[in-house]
Amino acid sequence: MQTMAIIGAQWGDEGKGKVTDLLAEKCDLVVRYQGGHNAGHTIWVNGQKTVLHVIPSGVLHPHCLSVIGHGVVLEPENFLNELAKIKNITNVSPDNLKISSTATVITSYHKLLDAARESQGVEKIGTTGKGIGPAYEDKMSRRGIKVKDLLDKDTLIRRLGVGYSEKAILFKHLYQIEVPSIEEEVERLYRFGLSLKDYVTDTFSLIDQKLSEGKRVLYEGAQGILLDIDYGTYPYVTSSSTGAAGIMTGAGIPGRKMEEIIGVAKAYTTRVGEGPFPTELFDEVGATLQQKGNEIGATTGRKRRCGWIDLPLLKYSVKCSQLTSICLTKLDILTHLNELKVCYAYEVNGKTVDCAYPGINLYQAKPLYKTFKGFTDDFSSGKPSAELENYISFIQESLGIPVGIYAYGPDRNQVVFRKDYF
Ligand code: GDP
Ligand code: IMO
Ligand code: MG
């Protein structure tokens, strides 16, 4: 296995960081291909918690080269703060961490615009407020600033000016907010550029070269397929291609086929921010999942909405990203419930549908549940009880791909492998 990917199969926060860290031990490169510091990827090792936002989750293995690909949006100040923190925990240097010279930069203006729209705009998305959407807008409209532009002051002044001219009108006349002048922003970004310089390189060529040398590359997704700009629950999505397609545009797998695409899914469902959520629970069980699962966003501290596992949505995710196996996380949170429910289909306008194709209005989807006897596993034996096996088997049979890994705690080692990945 030379190329594999870890992708969120729901609305993010499925445990991608934990699984990436786990598999990175046997990989040579871990590559982030999209998103930015809207992500919060949590890793627990020997009781120590690390939350990563834009630095790839293989970084705790110094032998592993961490790559921030060109599809990522990078906020330089946040990156440098994250880097300073991670340097206290592990060995990170320009030798084992690389940033694409053509990744897009998130400026102060992007963050201010994101915040203004969320507080004053007509349709609130519930974003993380990190400037992600506005930065990707500028990239697509060809007004973006690339990381390499930070290294040359004249280019920076010119490129920042292009993006600023329209925004200035919005800031002044629509949102009435004070923003830093171009001169201030140029100084700020140029200063950060100097600190970043040694990490910046052409990562596409680097990955190409490593693959030719037979190195093993793990691509780490941020967010989840249901937050994908094209495949997700639009407009309640993020602004990037979170699924497998994003790997091609955001990092490249030069000349290779992706051999394994692992969809990470919680054994129930959570979502932060606005948008439809057919299996959302507003009762005591929902509150139990939220509290026992400590379902609080790693980036924004917001409470996550909770509900039962939703197979029509997962089936859709399997199709969107051609997932080859599932990593099912947080099974420990479901223990000691008397009964568990699995949404196997929806009733929509009198019809039963078992895949959440985008043509289905999720607000009108009434979940149909199969009820399972609860399980009380303590997971120490590595063998699931009959009840737990029943629950896992139903999920993998419905999805048509194996549950290759299941997790029962936040620590790196709290997993059971059911498939040999290497
Ligand atoms: P990511 O964004 O997909 O990397 O996930 P987050 O880190 O945002 O959220 C997942 C949360 O669940 C983190 O607090 C993890 O430490 C935790 N976690 C991951 N897997 C498990 C598990 O199997 N059981 C429990 N109890 N916690 C887990
Ligand atoms: P990880 O990688 C969960 C959600 C936000 C909001 C929507 C748009 O940790 O799984 P944005 O700031 O991206 O414009 O917000 O997407 N969102 C996430 N939800 N996990 C994430 O990342 C998320 N990143 C963004 O809550 O609903
Ligand atoms: Mg997260």
CSV table of C-alpha atoms and ligand atoms in Angstrom, one decimal:
chain,number,residue,atom,x,y,z
A,1,MET,CA,0.0,0.0,0.0
A,2,GLN,CA,1.7,3.2,-1.2
A,3,THR,CA,-1.1,5.8,-1.3
A,4,MET,CA,-3.9,6.0,1.2
A,5,ALA,CA,-6.3,8.7,2.4
A,6,ILE,CA,-8.2,9.5,5.6
A,7,ILE,CA,-11.4,11.4,4.9
A,8,GLY,CA,-14.2,12.5,7.2
A,9,ALA,CA,-17.4,10.6,6.1
A,10,GLN,CA,-19.8,12.8,8.0
A,11,TRP,CA,-19.9,16.5,9.0
A,12,GLY,CA,-16.3,16.6,10.4
A,13,ASP,CA,-14.8,15.8,13.9
A,14,GLU,CA,-15.1,12.1,13.2
A,15,GLY,CA,-11.6,11.4,14.7
A,16,LYS,CA,-9.5,11.9,11.6
A,17,GLY,CA,-6.6,13.3,13.6
A,18,LYS,CA,-6.4,10.2,15.8
A,19,VAL,CA,-6.5,7.8,12.9
A,20,THR,CA,-4.0,9.8,10.9
A,21,ASP,CA,-1.6,9.8,13.8
A,22,LEU,CA,-2.1,6.1,14.3
A,23,LEU,CA,-1.4,5.2,10.6
A,24,ALA,CA,1.4,7.8,10.2
A,25,GLU,CA,3.8,5.6,12.1
A,26,LYS,CA,4.0,3.4,9.1
A,27,CYS,CA,4.0,6.1,6.5
A,28,ASP,CA,6.7,8.4,5.1
A,29,LEU,CA,4.6,11.5,4.3
A,30,VAL,CA,1.3,12.9,5.6
A,31,VAL,CA,-0.2,15.5,3.3
A,32,ARG,CA,-3.0,17.9,4.1
A,33,TYR,CA,-4.7,18.9,0.8
A,34,GLN,CA,-7.5,21.3,1.7
A,35,GLY,CA,-9.2,23.4,4.4
A,36,GLY,CA,-7.2,25.5,6.9
A,37,HIS,CA,-7.3,26.2,10.6
A,38,ASN,CA,-11.1,25.7,10.6
A,39,ALA,CA,-10.0,22.1,11.3
A,40,GLY,CA,-9.3,20.9,14.8
A,41,HIS,CA,-7.7,17.4,14.8
A,42,THR,CA,-7.2,15.9,18.3
A,43,ILE,CA,-4.5,13.4,19.2
A,44,TRP,CA,-4.0,11.8,22.6
A,45,VAL,CA,-0.8,10.0,23.4
A,46,ASN,CA,0.0,8.7,26.9
A,47,GLY,CA,-2.4,11.2,28.5
A,48,GLN,CA,-1.1,14.2,26.5
A,49,LYS,CA,-3.6,16.0,24.3
A,50,THR,CA,-2.5,17.8,21.1
A,51,VAL,CA,-4.9,19.7,18.9
A,52,LEU,CA,-3.7,20.4,15.3
A,53,HIS,CA,-5.3,22.9,13.0
A,54,VAL,CA,-3.3,23.1,9.8
A,55,ILE,CA,-0.2,21.1,10.6
A,56,PRO,CA,-0.7,17.5,9.4
A,57,SER,CA,-1.5,14.9,12.1
A,58,GLY,CA,1.6,12.8,11.3
A,59,VAL,CA,3.8,15.5,13.0
A,60,LEU,CA,4.2,13.5,16.2
A,61,HIS,CA,6.3,11.0,14.3
A,62,PRO,CA,9.4,13.0,13.4
A,63,HIS,CA,10.4,10.4,10.7
A,64,CYS,CA,7.3,11.4,8.8
A,65,LEU,CA,7.4,14.3,6.4
A,66,SER,CA,4.5,16.7,7.0
A,67,VAL,CA,3.3,18.5,3.9
A,68,ILE,CA,0.8,21.3,3.7
A,69,GLY,CA,-0.4,21.1,0.1
A,70,HIS,CA,-1.4,23.8,-2.4
A,71,GLY,CA,-5.1,23.3,-1.8
A,72,VAL,CA,-4.8,24.5,1.8
A,73,VAL,CA,-5.6,28.0,2.9
A,74,LEU,CA,-2.9,29.2,5.3
A,75,GLU,CA,-3.2,31.9,7.9
A,76,PRO,CA,0.5,32.6,8.6
A,77,GLU,CA,0.1,34.0,12.1
A,78,ASN,CA,-2.0,31.0,13.3
A,79,PHE,CA,0.4,28.6,11.6
A,80,LEU,CA,3.4,30.1,13.4
A,81,ASN,CA,1.7,29.9,16.7
A,82,GLU,CA,0.7,26.3,16.1
A,83,LEU,CA,4.3,25.5,15.1
A,84,ALA,CA,5.7,27.1,18.2
A,85,LYS,CA,3.4,25.0,20.4
A,86,ILE,CA,4.1,21.8,18.6
A,87,LYS,CA,7.9,22.4,18.8
A,88,ASN,CA,7.5,22.0,22.6
A,89,ILE,CA,6.2,18.5,22.0
A,90,THR,CA,8.1,17.0,19.1
A,91,ASN,CA,10.9,17.6,16.7
A,92,VAL,CA,9.7,19.8,13.8
A,93,SER,CA,12.0,21.7,11.5
A,94,PRO,CA,12.1,22.6,7.8
A,95,ASP,CA,13.5,19.1,7.3
A,96,ASN,CA,10.3,17.4,8.2
A,97,LEU,CA,7.6,20.1,7.6
A,98,LYS,CA,6.9,21.6,4.2
A,99,ILE,CA,4.4,24.2,3.0
A,100,SER,CA,3.4,24.5,-0.7
A,101,SER,CA,4.6,27.8,-2.2
A,102,THR,CA,1.2,28.0,-4.0
A,103,ALA,CA,-1.0,27.5,-1.0
A,104,THR,CA,-3.4,30.4,-0.6
A,105,VAL,CA,-3.0,32.9,2.2
A,106,ILE,CA,-5.7,33.9,4.6
A,107,THR,CA,-5.4,37.7,5.3
A,108,SER,CA,-6.9,39.9,8.0
A,109,TYR,CA,-9.4,41.0,5.5
A,110,HIS,CA,-10.7,37.5,5.0
A,111,LYS,CA,-11.2,37.0,8.7
A,112,LEU,CA,-13.0,40.3,9.1
A,113,LEU,CA,-15.2,39.6,6.1
A,114,ASP,CA,-16.1,36.1,7.5
A,115,ALA,CA,-17.0,37.6,10.9
A,116,ALA,CA,-19.0,40.5,9.4
A,117,ARG,CA,-21.1,38.2,7.2
A,118,GLU,CA,-21.8,35.8,10.0
A,119,SER,CA,-22.9,38.6,12.3
A,120,GLN,CA,-24.6,40.9,9.8
A,121,GLY,CA,-25.3,38.9,6.7
A,122,VAL,CA,-28.7,37.5,5.8
A,123,GLU,CA,-28.0,33.7,5.9
A,124,LYS,CA,-25.8,32.6,8.8
A,125,ILE,CA,-23.8,29.4,8.0
A,126,GLY,CA,-22.3,29.1,11.5
A,127,THR,CA,-18.7,29.2,10.1
A,128,THR,CA,-15.6,28.8,12.3
A,129,GLY,CA,-14.9,32.5,11.7
A,130,LYS,CA,-11.4,31.8,10.4
A,131,GLY,CA,-11.7,33.5,7.0
A,132,ILE,CA,-11.9,30.3,5.1
A,133,GLY,CA,-14.7,31.1,2.7
A,134,PRO,CA,-13.4,34.6,1.8
A,135,ALA,CA,-9.9,33.2,1.2
A,136,TYR,CA,-11.2,30.5,-1.2
A,137,GLU,CA,-13.4,33.1,-2.9
A,138,ASP,CA,-10.3,35.2,-3.7
A,139,LYS,CA,-8.4,32.1,-4.9
A,140,MET,CA,-11.2,31.2,-7.3
A,141,SER,CA,-11.6,34.8,-8.6
A,142,ARG,CA,-7.8,34.9,-9.1
A,143,ARG,CA,-7.3,37.6,-6.6
A,144,GLY,CA,-5.7,35.3,-4.0
A,145,ILE,CA,-2.3,35.7,-2.4
A,146,LYS,CA,0.0,32.7,-2.6
A,147,VAL,CA,2.5,31.7,0.1
A,148,LYS,CA,5.4,32.5,-2.3
A,149,ASP,CA,4.0,36.1,-2.6
A,150,LEU,CA,4.8,36.7,1.1
A,151,LEU,CA,8.5,36.3,0.3
A,152,ASP,CA,8.6,39.4,-2.0
A,153,LYS,CA,7.4,42.7,-0.7
A,154,ASP,CA,6.7,44.3,-4.1
A,155,THR,CA,4.6,41.3,-5.2
A,156,LEU,CA,2.8,41.3,-1.9
A,157,ILE,CA,1.9,45.0,-2.2
A,158,ARG,CA,0.6,44.5,-5.8
A,159,ARG,CA,-1.4,41.3,-5.0
A,160,LEU,CA,-2.9,42.5,-1.8
A,161,GLY,CA,-4.0,45.7,-3.6
A,162,VAL,CA,-5.9,43.6,-6.2
A,163,GLY,CA,-8.0,41.8,-3.6
A,164,TYR,CA,-8.5,44.9,-1.4
A,165,SER,CA,-10.1,47.3,-3.8
A,166,GLU,CA,-13.6,45.7,-3.8
A,167,LYS,CA,-13.4,44.7,-0.2
A,168,ALA,CA,-12.8,48.2,1.0
A,169,ILE,CA,-16.2,49.2,-0.3
A,170,LEU,CA,-17.9,46.4,1.5
A,171,PHE,CA,-16.0,47.2,4.8
A,172,LYS,CA,-16.8,50.9,4.6
A,173,HIS,CA,-20.3,51.0,3.1
A,174,LEU,CA,-21.9,47.7,3.9
A,175,TYR,CA,-20.5,46.5,7.1
A,176,GLN,CA,-19.1,49.7,8.5
A,177,ILE,CA,-16.0,48.2,10.1
A,178,GLU,CA,-12.5,49.5,10.5
A,179,VAL,CA,-9.9,47.4,8.9
A,180,PRO,CA,-6.0,47.6,8.8
A,181,SER,CA,-4.6,49.6,5.9
A,182,ILE,CA,-2.8,47.9,3.1
A,183,GLU,CA,0.5,49.1,4.4
A,184,GLU,CA,-0.2,47.6,7.8
A,185,GLU,CA,-1.3,44.3,6.4
A,186,VAL,CA,1.8,44.2,4.0
A,187,GLU,CA,4.1,44.7,6.9
A,188,ARG,CA,2.4,42.1,9.0
A,189,LEU,CA,2.3,39.4,6.3
A,190,TYR,CA,5.9,40.1,5.1
A,191,ARG,CA,7.2,39.7,8.6
A,192,PHE,CA,5.4,36.3,8.9
A,193,GLY,CA,6.7,35.4,5.4
A,194,LEU,CA,10.3,35.8,6.7
A,195,SER,CA,9.6,33.3,9.5
A,196,LEU,CA,7.9,30.9,7.0
A,197,LYS,CA,10.5,31.0,4.3
A,198,ASP,CA,12.5,27.9,5.2
A,199,TYR,CA,9.4,25.7,5.2
A,200,VAL,CA,8.2,26.8,1.7
A,201,THR,CA,8.8,24.6,-1.3
A,202,ASP,CA,7.2,23.1,-4.4
A,203,THR,CA,5.3,20.3,-2.7
A,204,PHE,CA,3.8,18.8,-5.9
A,205,SER,CA,7.3,17.9,-7.1
A,206,LEU,CA,8.3,16.8,-3.7
A,207,ILE,CA,5.4,14.3,-3.4
A,208,ASP,CA,6.1,13.2,-7.0
A,209,GLN,CA,9.7,12.5,-6.2
A,210,LYS,CA,8.9,10.7,-2.9
A,211,LEU,CA,6.3,8.5,-4.7
A,212,SER,CA,8.9,7.6,-7.3
A,213,GLU,CA,11.2,6.5,-4.5
A,214,GLY,CA,8.5,4.1,-3.3
A,215,LYS,CA,7.7,6.2,-0.2
A,216,ARG,CA,4.3,5.7,1.4
A,217,VAL,CA,2.0,8.7,1.4
A,218,LEU,CA,-1.0,9.3,3.6
A,219,TYR,CA,-3.4,12.1,2.6
A,220,GLU,CA,-5.3,13.7,5.5
A,221,GLY,CA,-8.6,15.3,4.8
A,222,ALA,CA,-10.1,18.1,6.9
A,223,GLN,CA,-13.8,18.5,7.6
A,224,GLY,CA,-16.0,15.8,6.1
A,225,ILE,CA,-17.7,14.8,2.8
A,226,LEU,CA,-21.0,16.2,4.0
A,227,LEU,CA,-19.3,19.6,4.3
A,228,ASP,CA,-17.8,19.4,0.8
A,229,ILE,CA,-18.5,22.5,-1.4
A,230,ASP,CA,-20.0,20.3,-4.2
A,231,TYR,CA,-21.1,17.1,-2.5
A,232,GLY,CA,-22.1,18.5,0.9
A,233,THR,CA,-25.3,20.0,2.3
A,234,TYR,CA,-25.0,23.3,0.5
A,235,PRO,CA,-25.0,26.1,1.5
A,236,TYR,CA,-24.2,24.7,5.0
A,237,VAL,CA,-20.8,23.5,3.9
A,238,THR,CA,-17.2,24.7,4.0
A,239,SER,CA,-15.6,26.2,0.9
A,240,SER,CA,-13.3,23.4,-0.2
A,241,SER,CA,-13.4,19.9,-1.7
A,242,THR,CA,-13.1,17.8,1.4
A,243,GLY,CA,-13.5,14.4,-0.3
A,244,ALA,CA,-11.2,12.3,-2.4
A,245,ALA,CA,-11.5,14.7,-5.4
A,246,GLY,CA,-9.8,17.3,-3.3
A,247,ILE,CA,-6.7,15.3,-3.2
A,248,MET,CA,-6.2,15.6,-7.0
A,249,THR,CA,-6.7,19.4,-6.9
A,250,GLY,CA,-5.1,20.1,-3.6
A,251,ALA,CA,-2.0,18.0,-3.5
A,252,GLY,CA,-1.8,15.7,-6.5
A,253,ILE,CA,-1.0,12.0,-6.5
A,254,PRO,CA,1.2,12.3,-9.5
A,255,GLY,CA,0.8,9.3,-11.8
A,256,ARG,CA,-0.7,7.1,-9.1
A,257,LYS,CA,-4.0,5.6,-8.1
A,258,MET,CA,-5.3,6.0,-4.6
A,259,GLU,CA,-5.1,2.5,-3.2
A,260,GLU,CA,-7.1,2.9,0.1
A,261,ILE,CA,-9.6,5.6,1.0
A,262,ILE,CA,-10.6,5.3,4.6
A,263,GLY,CA,-13.8,7.1,5.6
A,264,VAL,CA,-13.8,8.0,9.3
A,265,ALA,CA,-17.3,7.9,10.9
A,266,LYS,CA,-18.5,8.2,14.4
A,267,ALA,CA,-20.7,5.4,15.6
A,268,TYR,CA,-23.3,8.1,15.9
A,269,THR,CA,-23.5,11.5,14.1
A,270,THR,CA,-22.6,15.0,15.1
A,271,ARG,CA,-22.6,18.4,13.4
A,272,VAL,CA,-21.5,21.9,14.4
A,273,GLY,CA,-23.1,25.0,12.9
A,274,GLU,CA,-26.3,25.3,10.9
A,275,GLY,CA,-27.8,22.9,8.3
A,276,PRO,CA,-30.1,19.8,8.0
A,277,PHE,CA,-29.5,16.8,10.3
A,278,PRO,CA,-32.2,14.1,9.9
A,279,THR,CA,-31.2,11.9,12.8
A,280,GLU,CA,-30.6,14.8,15.3
A,281,LEU,CA,-31.8,14.0,18.8
A,282,PHE,CA,-33.4,16.6,21.0
A,283,ASP,CA,-34.1,14.2,23.9
A,284,GLU,CA,-32.1,12.8,26.8
A,285,VAL,CA,-30.2,10.4,24.6
A,286,GLY,CA,-28.9,13.3,22.5
A,287,ALA,CA,-27.8,15.1,25.7
A,288,THR,CA,-26.1,11.9,26.9
A,289,LEU,CA,-24.1,11.6,23.6
A,290,GLN,CA,-23.2,15.3,23.8
A,291,GLN,CA,-21.9,15.0,27.4
A,292,LYS,CA,-20.4,11.6,27.4
A,293,GLY,CA,-18.9,12.1,24.0
A,294,ASN,CA,-17.6,15.5,25.1
A,295,GLU,CA,-19.0,16.8,21.9
A,296,ILE,CA,-17.5,20.3,22.0
A,297,GLY,CA,-15.7,21.7,18.9
A,298,ALA,CA,-11.9,21.5,19.1
A,299,THR,CA,-11.6,24.8,17.2
A,300,THR,CA,-14.5,27.0,18.3
A,301,GLY,CA,-15.6,25.4,21.6
A,302,ARG,CA,-19.2,25.2,20.3
A,303,LYS,CA,-21.4,22.3,21.4
A,304,ARG,CA,-21.9,19.7,18.7
A,305,ARG,CA,-25.4,18.7,17.7
A,306,CYS,CA,-25.8,14.9,18.2
A,307,GLY,CA,-27.9,12.1,16.7
A,308,TRP,CA,-28.0,8.4,15.7
A,309,ILE,CA,-25.8,7.1,12.9
A,310,ASP,CA,-27.3,7.8,9.5
A,311,LEU,CA,-26.6,5.1,6.9
A,312,PRO,CA,-28.3,6.9,3.9
A,313,LEU,CA,-25.8,9.8,4.4
A,314,LEU,CA,-22.8,7.4,4.9
A,315,LYS,CA,-23.8,5.4,1.8
A,316,TYR,CA,-23.8,8.7,-0.1
A,317,SER,CA,-20.3,9.5,1.3
A,318,VAL,CA,-19.1,6.1,0.2
A,319,LYS,CA,-20.2,6.8,-3.4
A,320,CYS,CA,-18.9,10.4,-3.4
A,321,SER,CA,-15.4,9.5,-2.4
A,322,GLN,CA,-15.2,5.9,-3.4
A,323,LEU,CA,-14.4,4.9,0.1
A,324,THR,CA,-12.8,1.5,0.4
A,325,SER,CA,-13.2,1.0,4.2
A,326,ILE,CA,-14.6,2.6,7.3
A,327,CYS,CA,-13.0,3.5,10.6
A,328,LEU,CA,-15.8,3.6,13.1
A,329,THR,CA,-14.9,5.8,16.1
A,330,LYS,CA,-16.3,6.5,19.6
A,331,LEU,CA,-18.0,3.2,20.1
A,332,ASP,CA,-17.2,3.6,23.8
A,333,ILE,CA,-19.7,6.4,24.0
A,334,LEU,CA,-22.5,4.1,22.9
A,335,THR,CA,-21.9,1.5,25.7
A,336,HIS,CA,-24.5,1.0,28.4
A,337,LEU,CA,-27.4,2.4,26.4
A,338,ASN,CA,-30.3,0.0,26.6
A,339,GLU,CA,-30.9,0.2,23.0
A,340,LEU,CA,-29.3,1.7,19.9
A,341,LYS,CA,-30.9,3.0,16.8
A,342,VAL,CA,-29.5,2.9,13.3
A,343,CYS,CA,-31.1,5.0,10.6
A,344,TYR,CA,-31.1,2.6,7.6
A,345,ALA,CA,-33.4,4.6,5.3
A,346,TYR,CA,-35.6,7.7,5.1
A,347,GLU,CA,-39.3,8.1,4.2
A,348,VAL,CA,-39.5,11.1,1.9
A,349,ASN,CA,-42.9,12.1,0.4
A,350,GLY,CA,-44.3,8.6,1.0
A,351,LYS,CA,-41.3,6.8,-0.6
A,352,THR,CA,-38.5,4.9,1.2
A,353,VAL,CA,-35.0,5.9,0.1
A,354,ASP,CA,-31.8,4.3,1.5
A,355,CYS,CA,-29.2,6.7,0.0
A,356,ALA,CA,-29.1,10.4,0.7
A,357,TYR,CA,-28.7,11.5,-2.9
A,358,PRO,CA,-28.5,15.3,-3.2
A,359,GLY,CA,-32.0,15.4,-4.9
A,360,ILE,CA,-33.5,14.5,-1.5
A,361,ASN,CA,-34.7,17.3,0.7
A,362,LEU,CA,-33.0,16.4,4.0
A,363,TYR,CA,-35.4,18.6,5.9
A,364,GLN,CA,-38.3,16.4,4.8
A,365,ALA,CA,-36.5,13.1,5.4
A,366,LYS,CA,-38.1,11.1,8.1
A,367,PRO,CA,-35.5,8.6,9.5
A,368,LEU,CA,-36.5,4.9,9.6
A,369,TYR,CA,-34.7,3.1,12.4
A,370,LYS,CA,-33.6,-0.4,13.1
A,371,THR,CA,-33.2,-1.0,16.9
A,372,PHE,CA,-30.3,-2.9,18.3
A,373,LYS,CA,-29.7,-4.3,21.8
A,374,GLY,CA,-27.1,-2.1,23.6
A,375,PHE,CA,-23.6,-3.4,24.3
A,376,THR,CA,-21.5,-3.1,27.5
A,377,ASP,CA,-18.1,-4.0,26.1
A,378,ASP,CA,-15.0,-2.7,28.0
A,379,PHE,CA,-13.0,-3.5,24.8
A,380,SER,CA,-10.0,-4.9,26.8
A,381,SER,CA,-10.1,-8.3,25.1
A,382,GLY,CA,-9.9,-6.9,21.6
A,383,LYS,CA,-12.9,-9.1,20.7
A,384,PRO,CA,-16.4,-7.5,20.3
A,385,SER,CA,-19.4,-8.9,22.2
A,386,ALA,CA,-22.1,-10.5,20.0
A,387,GLU,CA,-24.2,-7.3,20.4
A,388,LEU,CA,-21.3,-5.0,19.3
A,389,GLU,CA,-20.5,-7.3,16.4
A,390,ASN,CA,-24.1,-7.2,15.4
A,391,TYR,CA,-24.0,-3.4,15.3
A,392,ILE,CA,-20.8,-3.2,13.3
A,393,SER,CA,-21.8,-6.0,10.9
A,394,PHE,CA,-25.0,-4.2,10.1
A,395,ILE,CA,-23.2,-1.0,9.3
A,396,GLN,CA,-20.6,-2.7,7.0
A,397,GLU,CA,-23.1,-4.8,5.2
A,398,SER,CA,-25.3,-1.8,4.6
A,399,LEU,CA,-22.4,0.2,3.3
A,400,GLY,CA,-20.9,-2.6,1.3
A,401,ILE,CA,-17.3,-1.9,2.5
A,402,PRO,CA,-15.6,-3.2,5.6
A,403,VAL,CA,-15.2,-1.5,9.0
A,404,GLY,CA,-11.5,-2.0,8.9
A,405,ILE,CA,-10.8,-0.2,12.2
A,406,TYR,CA,-12.9,0.6,15.2
A,407,ALA,CA,-12.0,2.9,18.1
A,408,TYR,CA,-13.1,2.9,21.7
A,409,GLY,CA,-11.3,5.8,23.3
A,410,PRO,CA,-9.3,9.0,22.4
A,411,ASP,CA,-5.8,7.5,22.9
A,412,ARG,CA,-3.7,6.5,19.9
A,413,ASN,CA,-3.8,2.8,21.0
A,414,GLN,CA,-7.5,2.5,21.7
A,415,VAL,CA,-8.3,0.8,18.4
A,416,VAL,CA,-9.0,-2.6,17.0
A,417,PHE,CA,-7.9,-3.4,13.5
A,418,ARG,CA,-10.2,-5.7,11.5
A,419,LYS,CA,-8.2,-5.3,8.2
A,420,ASP,CA,-4.5,-5.3,7.4
A,421,TYR,CA,-3.8,-1.9,5.9
A,422,PHE,CA,-0.1,-2.4,5.2
B,1,GDP,P1,-11.2,15.3,13.7
B,1,GDP,O1,-11.5,16.7,13.4
B,1,GDP,O2,-11.9,14.4,12.8
B,1,GDP,O3,-9.8,15.0,13.9
B,1,GDP,O4,-11.9,15.0,15.2
B,1,GDP,P2,-11.8,16.0,16.5
B,1,GDP,O5,-10.5,15.9,17.1
B,1,GDP,O6,-12.3,17.3,16.2
B,1,GDP,O7,-12.9,15.3,17.4
B,1,GDP,C1,-12.9,14.0,17.7
B,1,GDP,C2,-12.9,13.9,19.3
B,1,GDP,O8,-13.1,12.6,19.6
B,1,GDP,C3,-11.6,14.2,19.9
B,1,GDP,O9,-11.8,14.8,21.1
B,1,GDP,C4,-10.9,12.9,20.0
B,1,GDP,O10,-9.9,12.9,21.0
B,1,GDP,C5,-12.0,12.0,20.3
B,1,GDP,N1,-12.0,10.6,19.9
B,1,GDP,C6,-11.5,10.1,18.7
B,1,GDP,N2,-11.8,8.8,18.7
B,1,GDP,C7,-12.4,8.5,19.9
B,1,GDP,C8,-13.0,7.3,20.4
B,1,GDP,O11,-13.0,6.2,19.8
B,1,GDP,N3,-13.6,7.4,21.6
B,1,GDP,C9,-13.6,8.6,22.3
B,1,GDP,N4,-14.2,8.6,23.5
B,1,GDP,N5,-13.1,9.7,21.9
B,1,GDP,C10,-12.5,9.6,20.6
B,2,IMO,P1,-12.4,19.1,11.2
B,2,IMO,O1,-11.3,19.0,10.2
B,2,IMO,C1,-16.6,20.2,12.0
B,2,IMO,C2,-18.1,23.6,9.7
B,2,IMO,C3,-18.5,24.9,10.5
B,2,IMO,C4,-19.6,25.4,9.6
B,2,IMO,C5,-19.1,25.1,8.2
B,2,IMO,C6,-18.4,26.2,7.5
B,2,IMO,O2,-12.0,19.3,12.6
B,2,IMO,O3,-13.4,17.9,11.1
B,2,IMO,P2,-16.0,27.3,7.7
B,2,IMO,O4,-15.3,28.0,8.8
B,2,IMO,O5,-15.2,26.1,7.2
B,2,IMO,O6,-16.4,28.2,6.6
B,2,IMO,O7,-17.4,26.7,8.3
B,2,IMO,O8,-18.2,24.0,8.4
B,2,IMO,N1,-16.7,23.1,9.9
B,2,IMO,C7,-16.4,22.1,10.7
B,2,IMO,N2,-17.2,21.2,11.4
B,2,IMO,N3,-15.3,20.0,11.8
B,2,IMO,C8,-14.5,20.7,11.1
B,2,IMO,O9,-13.2,20.4,10.8
B,2,IMO,C9,-15.0,21.9,10.5
B,2,IMO,N4,-14.6,22.9,9.7
B,2,IMO,C10,-15.6,23.6,9.4
B,2,IMO,O10,-18.9,24.6,11.8
B,2,IMO,O11,-20.8,24.7,9.9
B,3,MG,MG,-12.2,18.4,14.4
